[in-house]
Coordinates of C-alpha atoms and ligand atoms in Angstrom, one line a residue:
M1 CA -40.5 73.0 78.5
Q2 CA -39.4 71.7 75.3
A3 CA -37.0 73.1 72.6
V4 CA -37.1 72.4 69.0
A5 CA -35.1 73.2 66.2
S6 CA -34.8 72.1 62.5
A7 CA -32.2 72.5 59.7
P8 CA -32.1 71.5 56.1
A9 CA -29.8 69.3 54.0
K10 CA -27.7 70.8 51.2
T11 CA -26.5 69.8 47.7
I12 CA -23.3 71.4 46.1
L13 CA -24.0 72.5 42.7
F14 CA -20.4 73.7 42.0
G15 CA -17.1 73.9 43.7
E16 CA -16.6 70.7 45.7
H17 CA -12.9 70.1 46.4
S18 CA -11.8 73.3 44.6
V19 CA -13.4 75.1 47.5
V20 CA -10.8 73.6 49.8
Y21 CA -8.2 75.5 48.0
G22 CA -10.1 78.8 48.2
E23 CA -12.2 78.8 45.0
P24 CA -15.8 79.9 45.0
A25 CA -18.8 77.4 45.4
I26 CA -22.5 77.2 44.9
V27 CA -24.5 75.4 47.5
G28 CA -28.1 75.1 48.1
A29 CA -30.4 74.0 51.0
V30 CA -32.8 71.4 49.8
N31 CA -36.3 70.1 51.1
K32 CA -35.1 67.5 53.5
R33 CA -34.5 68.3 57.3
A34 CA -33.1 67.2 60.5
V35 CA -35.3 67.9 63.6
V36 CA -34.1 67.9 67.2
K37 CA -36.4 68.0 70.2
I38 CA -34.7 68.6 73.7
K39 CA -36.6 68.3 77.0
P40 CA -35.7 67.5 80.6
S41 CA -35.3 63.9 81.2
W42 CA -37.1 62.7 84.4
N43 CA -35.1 59.6 85.2
K44 CA -31.8 61.4 86.0
K45 CA -30.1 60.1 82.7
S46 CA -29.6 61.8 79.4
I47 CA -31.0 59.9 76.6
L48 CA -30.6 60.4 72.9
R49 CA -33.0 58.4 70.6
S50 CA -34.0 58.5 67.0
Y51 CA -37.0 56.5 65.7
D52 CA -36.2 57.4 62.1
L53 CA -32.4 56.5 62.3
N54 CA -33.3 53.5 64.4
F55 CA -30.9 54.2 67.4
E56 CA -30.8 55.0 71.1
A57 CA -28.0 55.8 73.4
E58 CA -27.5 56.9 76.9
L59 CA -25.3 59.8 77.1
D60 CA -22.6 60.9 79.7
T61 CA -22.5 64.5 78.5
A62 CA -19.7 65.6 80.8
N63 CA -17.2 63.0 79.6
K64 CA -18.5 63.0 75.9
K65 CA -19.2 59.3 76.3
Y66 CA -22.2 57.2 75.5
V67 CA -23.5 53.6 75.8
L68 CA -25.3 52.4 72.7
K69 CA -28.5 50.8 73.4
K70 CA -29.6 50.3 69.8
G71 CA -28.6 51.0 66.2
K72 CA -25.4 52.6 64.9
P73 CA -23.4 55.4 66.7
G74 CA -22.6 57.5 63.5
I75 CA -24.1 60.9 64.3
I76 CA -23.7 60.8 68.1
R77 CA -20.2 62.4 68.3
Y78 CA -21.7 65.6 66.7
I79 CA -24.4 65.8 69.2
L80 CA -22.0 65.1 72.2
E81 CA -19.6 67.8 70.9
A82 CA -22.5 70.4 70.7
L83 CA -23.7 69.3 74.3
N84 CA -20.1 69.8 75.5
K85 CA -20.0 73.3 74.2
V86 CA -23.3 74.5 75.5
H87 CA -25.0 72.2 77.9
N88 CA -24.6 72.1 81.7
H89 CA -25.0 68.3 81.9
S90 CA -28.4 68.3 83.6
P91 CA -30.2 65.2 82.5
I92 CA -31.9 65.8 79.2
E93 CA -33.9 63.7 76.5
I94 CA -33.0 64.5 72.8
V95 CA -35.1 63.2 70.1
L96 CA -33.8 63.3 66.7
S97 CA -35.8 62.8 63.5
S98 CA -34.4 63.2 60.0
N99 CA -35.2 62.3 56.6
I100 CA -31.8 63.0 55.0
P101 CA -30.2 59.8 54.0
I102 CA -27.0 59.3 55.9
G103 CA -23.7 59.3 53.9
S104 CA -25.5 60.4 50.8
G105 CA -23.4 63.6 50.5
L106 CA -26.4 65.9 51.5
G107 CA -24.7 67.1 54.7
S108 CA -26.7 65.1 57.4
S109 CA -24.3 65.6 59.8
A110 CA -24.1 69.4 59.5
A111 CA -27.9 69.5 59.4
V112 CA -28.0 67.6 62.8
T113 CA -25.3 69.7 64.2
V114 CA -27.1 73.0 63.6
A115 CA -30.4 71.8 64.6
T116 CA -28.8 70.4 67.8
L117 CA -26.9 73.6 68.8
A118 CA -29.9 75.8 67.9
A119 CA -32.1 73.7 70.0
L120 CA -29.5 73.9 73.0
Y121 CA -29.3 77.5 72.8
R122 CA -33.0 77.7 72.9
Y123 CA -33.2 75.3 75.8
H124 CA -30.7 77.3 77.6
N125 CA -32.2 80.7 76.6
I126 CA -29.0 81.8 75.0
R127 CA -29.0 84.4 72.5
F128 CA -27.6 83.5 69.1
N129 CA -27.5 84.7 65.5
K130 CA -27.2 82.8 62.1
K131 CA -23.5 83.8 61.8
S132 CA -22.6 82.6 65.2
L133 CA -24.5 79.5 64.9
A134 CA -23.0 78.7 61.5
H135 CA -19.5 79.4 62.8
D136 CA -20.0 77.2 66.1
S137 CA -21.6 74.4 64.2
H138 CA -18.6 74.5 61.7
M139 CA -16.2 74.3 64.8
I140 CA -18.1 71.1 65.9
E141 CA -17.8 69.5 62.5
Q142 CA -14.2 70.3 62.4
S143 CA -13.5 68.7 65.7
V144 CA -15.4 65.6 65.0
Q145 CA -14.0 65.1 61.4
G146 CA -10.7 66.8 61.7
I147 CA -11.3 68.4 58.4
A148 CA -14.6 70.3 57.1
S149 CA -15.3 73.2 55.1
P150 CA -17.8 75.7 56.3
L151 CA -20.1 75.1 53.4
D152 CA -22.4 72.4 54.8
T153 CA -23.0 74.3 58.2
L154 CA -23.4 77.5 56.4
V155 CA -26.2 76.6 54.0
S156 CA -27.8 74.6 56.6
T157 CA -28.1 77.5 58.9
Y158 CA -28.9 80.2 56.2
G159 CA -31.0 78.2 53.8
G160 CA -31.5 79.3 50.2
L161 CA -28.8 79.1 47.3
I162 CA -25.5 80.6 48.3
Y163 CA -22.5 81.6 46.4
L164 CA -19.5 81.6 48.6
S165 CA -16.7 83.8 47.0
K166 CA -13.0 83.3 46.9
N167 CA -12.7 85.7 50.0
K168 CA -15.3 83.7 51.9
K169 CA -18.0 86.3 51.4
I170 CA -21.5 85.0 51.2
E171 CA -23.9 86.0 48.4
H172 CA -27.5 84.9 48.5
F173 CA -29.1 84.3 45.1
K174 CA -32.1 86.4 44.9
V175 CA -33.5 84.4 42.0
N176 CA -35.6 81.3 42.5
F177 CA -33.7 78.4 41.0
N178 CA -36.7 76.2 40.4
A179 CA -35.5 73.8 37.8
P180 CA -36.3 70.2 39.1
F181 CA -33.3 68.1 40.0
I182 CA -32.5 64.8 41.3
V183 CA -30.0 63.4 43.6
G184 CA -29.0 59.8 43.0
F185 CA -26.8 58.0 45.5
T186 CA -25.2 54.6 45.7
N187 CA -25.1 52.4 48.7
K188 CA -21.5 52.9 48.8
H189 CA -20.9 55.9 51.2
G190 CA -18.2 58.3 50.3
N191 CA -15.6 59.3 52.8
T192 CA -14.9 63.2 52.6
G193 CA -11.8 63.1 54.5
K194 CA -10.2 60.4 52.4
M195 CA -11.2 62.0 49.1
V196 CA -9.8 65.6 50.2
R197 CA -6.6 63.9 51.1
Y198 CA -6.4 62.1 47.8
V199 CA -6.9 65.4 45.9
K200 CA -4.2 66.9 48.3
S201 CA -1.7 64.1 47.4
L202 CA -2.5 64.3 43.6
K203 CA -2.0 68.0 43.9
S204 CA 1.5 67.7 45.4
K205 CA 2.5 65.1 42.8
Y206 CA 1.2 67.0 39.8
P207 CA 1.0 70.6 40.9
K208 CA 0.9 72.2 37.4
I209 CA -2.0 70.1 36.1
I210 CA -4.0 70.0 39.4
N211 CA -3.5 73.8 40.2
S212 CA -4.8 74.7 36.8
V213 CA -7.8 72.3 37.1
I214 CA -8.6 73.8 40.3
S215 CA -8.5 77.3 39.2
S216 CA -10.6 76.4 36.1
M217 CA -13.2 74.9 38.5
G218 CA -13.3 78.4 40.2
Q219 CA -13.7 80.1 36.8
L220 CA -16.3 77.6 35.9
T221 CA -18.2 78.3 39.1
N222 CA -18.3 82.0 38.3
Y223 CA -19.6 81.4 34.9
A224 CA -22.3 79.3 36.6
K225 CA -23.3 82.0 38.9
Q226 CA -23.9 84.2 35.9
A227 CA -26.1 81.6 34.4
I228 CA -28.2 81.1 37.5
F229 CA -28.8 84.8 37.8
K230 CA -30.1 84.7 34.1
K231 CA -32.1 81.4 35.0
D232 CA -30.2 80.0 31.9
Y233 CA -30.7 76.4 33.0
Q234 CA -29.1 75.0 29.8
R235 CA -26.0 76.6 30.6
V236 CA -25.9 75.7 34.0
G237 CA -26.4 72.0 32.9
K238 CA -23.5 72.5 30.2
L239 CA -21.1 73.8 33.1
M240 CA -22.3 70.9 35.5
N241 CA -21.2 68.5 32.7
M242 CA -17.7 70.4 32.4
N243 CA -17.3 70.2 36.2
Q244 CA -17.9 66.5 36.3
G245 CA -15.0 66.1 33.8
F246 CA -12.7 68.1 36.3
L247 CA -13.8 65.9 39.1
D248 CA -13.0 62.9 37.1
V249 CA -9.4 64.4 36.6
L250 CA -9.1 64.9 40.4
G251 CA -9.9 61.1 40.9
V252 CA -13.1 61.3 42.9
N253 CA -15.3 59.6 40.5
T254 CA -16.3 56.0 40.8
F255 CA -18.0 53.4 38.3
E256 CA -21.4 53.7 40.2
L257 CA -21.2 57.5 40.1
S258 CA -20.3 57.6 36.5
R259 CA -23.2 55.2 35.7
M260 CA -25.6 57.6 37.3
V261 CA -24.1 60.6 35.8
Y262 CA -24.4 59.1 32.1
T263 CA -27.7 57.4 32.9
A264 CA -29.2 60.7 33.8
R265 CA -27.9 62.5 30.5
E266 CA -29.0 59.6 28.3
H267 CA -32.6 60.0 29.8
G268 CA -32.7 63.7 29.2
A269 CA -30.9 65.5 32.2
I270 CA -29.3 68.7 30.9
G271 CA -26.6 68.5 33.3
S272 CA -25.2 65.9 35.8
K273 CA -22.3 65.7 38.0
I274 CA -21.0 64.3 41.4
T275 CA -22.2 66.4 44.3
G276 CA -20.2 66.4 47.4
A277 CA -16.8 64.6 48.1
G278 CA -17.2 61.7 45.5
G279 CA -15.7 58.2 45.9
G280 CA -19.2 57.0 46.5
G281 CA -22.1 59.0 47.6
S282 CA -24.2 61.1 45.3
I283 CA -24.7 62.9 42.0
I284 CA -26.9 65.6 41.1
A285 CA -28.8 65.7 37.7
L286 CA -30.6 68.8 36.5
C287 CA -33.8 67.6 34.5
P288 CA -36.4 70.0 33.7
G289 CA -39.3 68.1 31.9
K290 CA -37.4 64.8 32.2
L291 CA -37.7 64.3 36.1
E292 CA -39.7 61.1 35.9
S293 CA -37.7 59.4 33.1
V294 CA -34.3 60.3 34.7
A295 CA -35.5 59.0 38.1
K296 CA -36.9 55.8 36.7
A297 CA -33.7 55.1 34.9
I298 CA -31.4 55.8 37.8
S299 CA -33.5 53.9 40.3
K300 CA -32.9 50.7 38.3
F301 CA -29.4 50.4 40.0
D302 CA -29.3 53.2 42.6
N303 CA -31.3 55.2 45.0
I304 CA -32.9 58.8 44.1
L305 CA -34.4 61.8 45.8
K306 CA -36.5 64.2 44.0
L307 CA -35.4 67.5 45.6
K308 CA -36.2 71.2 45.4
F309 CA -34.0 74.1 46.9
T310 CA -35.7 75.6 49.8
R311 CA -35.2 79.1 51.2
K312 CA -35.8 77.8 54.7
G313 CA -32.8 77.7 56.8
V314 CA -32.5 76.8 60.6
S315 CA -35.6 77.3 62.5
S316 CA -36.1 76.9 66.3
R317 CA -38.6 77.6 69.2
V318 CA -39.6 76.8 72.6
Y319 CA -42.8 75.3 73.9
Y320 CA -44.1 75.4 77.4
Ligands
MEV1 C1 -17.8 67.8 50.5 O1 -19.1 67.8 50.7 C2 -17.3 68.8 49.8 C3 -15.7 69.1 49.8 O2 -15.4 70.2 49.0 C4 -15.1 69.1 51.1 C5 -15.5 70.3 51.8 O3 -15.7 71.3 51.2 O4 -15.4 70.2 53.0 C6 -15.1 67.9 49.1

């Protein structure tokens, strides 16, 4: 018997950082996925391996410990936390495949967490629904990272383009947002916790300025929601550019991120901004009709992914 589950990566269109202070956000699942396969292990040891991410570890699921055989440990703590929540510690073999670049701001840890939990629920024949899966996955992210918003696990579970309102209500956009976009990412990974703490400290030093910036970011996200409904991509692009200005005020911009943002605009992107926490990591550039020229220009210095939003959230099944 084998349980398999997969979950998508995400990108934030509007609302990073301001969402931490209760403002709305718009996030979409993208066509890159993490896939987790679980089956019984025949040699009395629990093994986690990933050929894509080039690592292998022996897991002590009862004590949340591991011995690394190969590669970097990054993602293992999320998997151990999920195992500790659901698994009965019988020996299992977990194989993780993922085409989501790690540390690129695309929510790779959330996708892995959601896929691992869904596969474990299937493996143990435990009933679950999307609401409980998103919630449990968020709890795991929180316990590993110390700080996490529900955005990543939410969109990884449900798929599609989601508007998260001020009072944490989820609205699924019914329109297809099919303007092509690029995510550009540097080799310098962002650190979400560090960036969130930085904004918090800025907010306590300059409350009047930062509070008004954060509430303007919320306002801007609501304008963007209307523009998306109307498929007014030009307006979405303009609002992305304004959002970038606010993120710069919050101090999460870097030289490399700026270089990508302006290179994109210079080569025809109608909007470009940081996506995710910043301080390294990624930008998103909306570039209908200009995908190739923007991709070529950014990839002179940095890495790019040509992405599409996808409606497909988590999926899971069992094979006998
Ligand atoms: C990071 O992807 C987005 C932030 O808003 C933090 C969060 O929402 O957890 C910066």
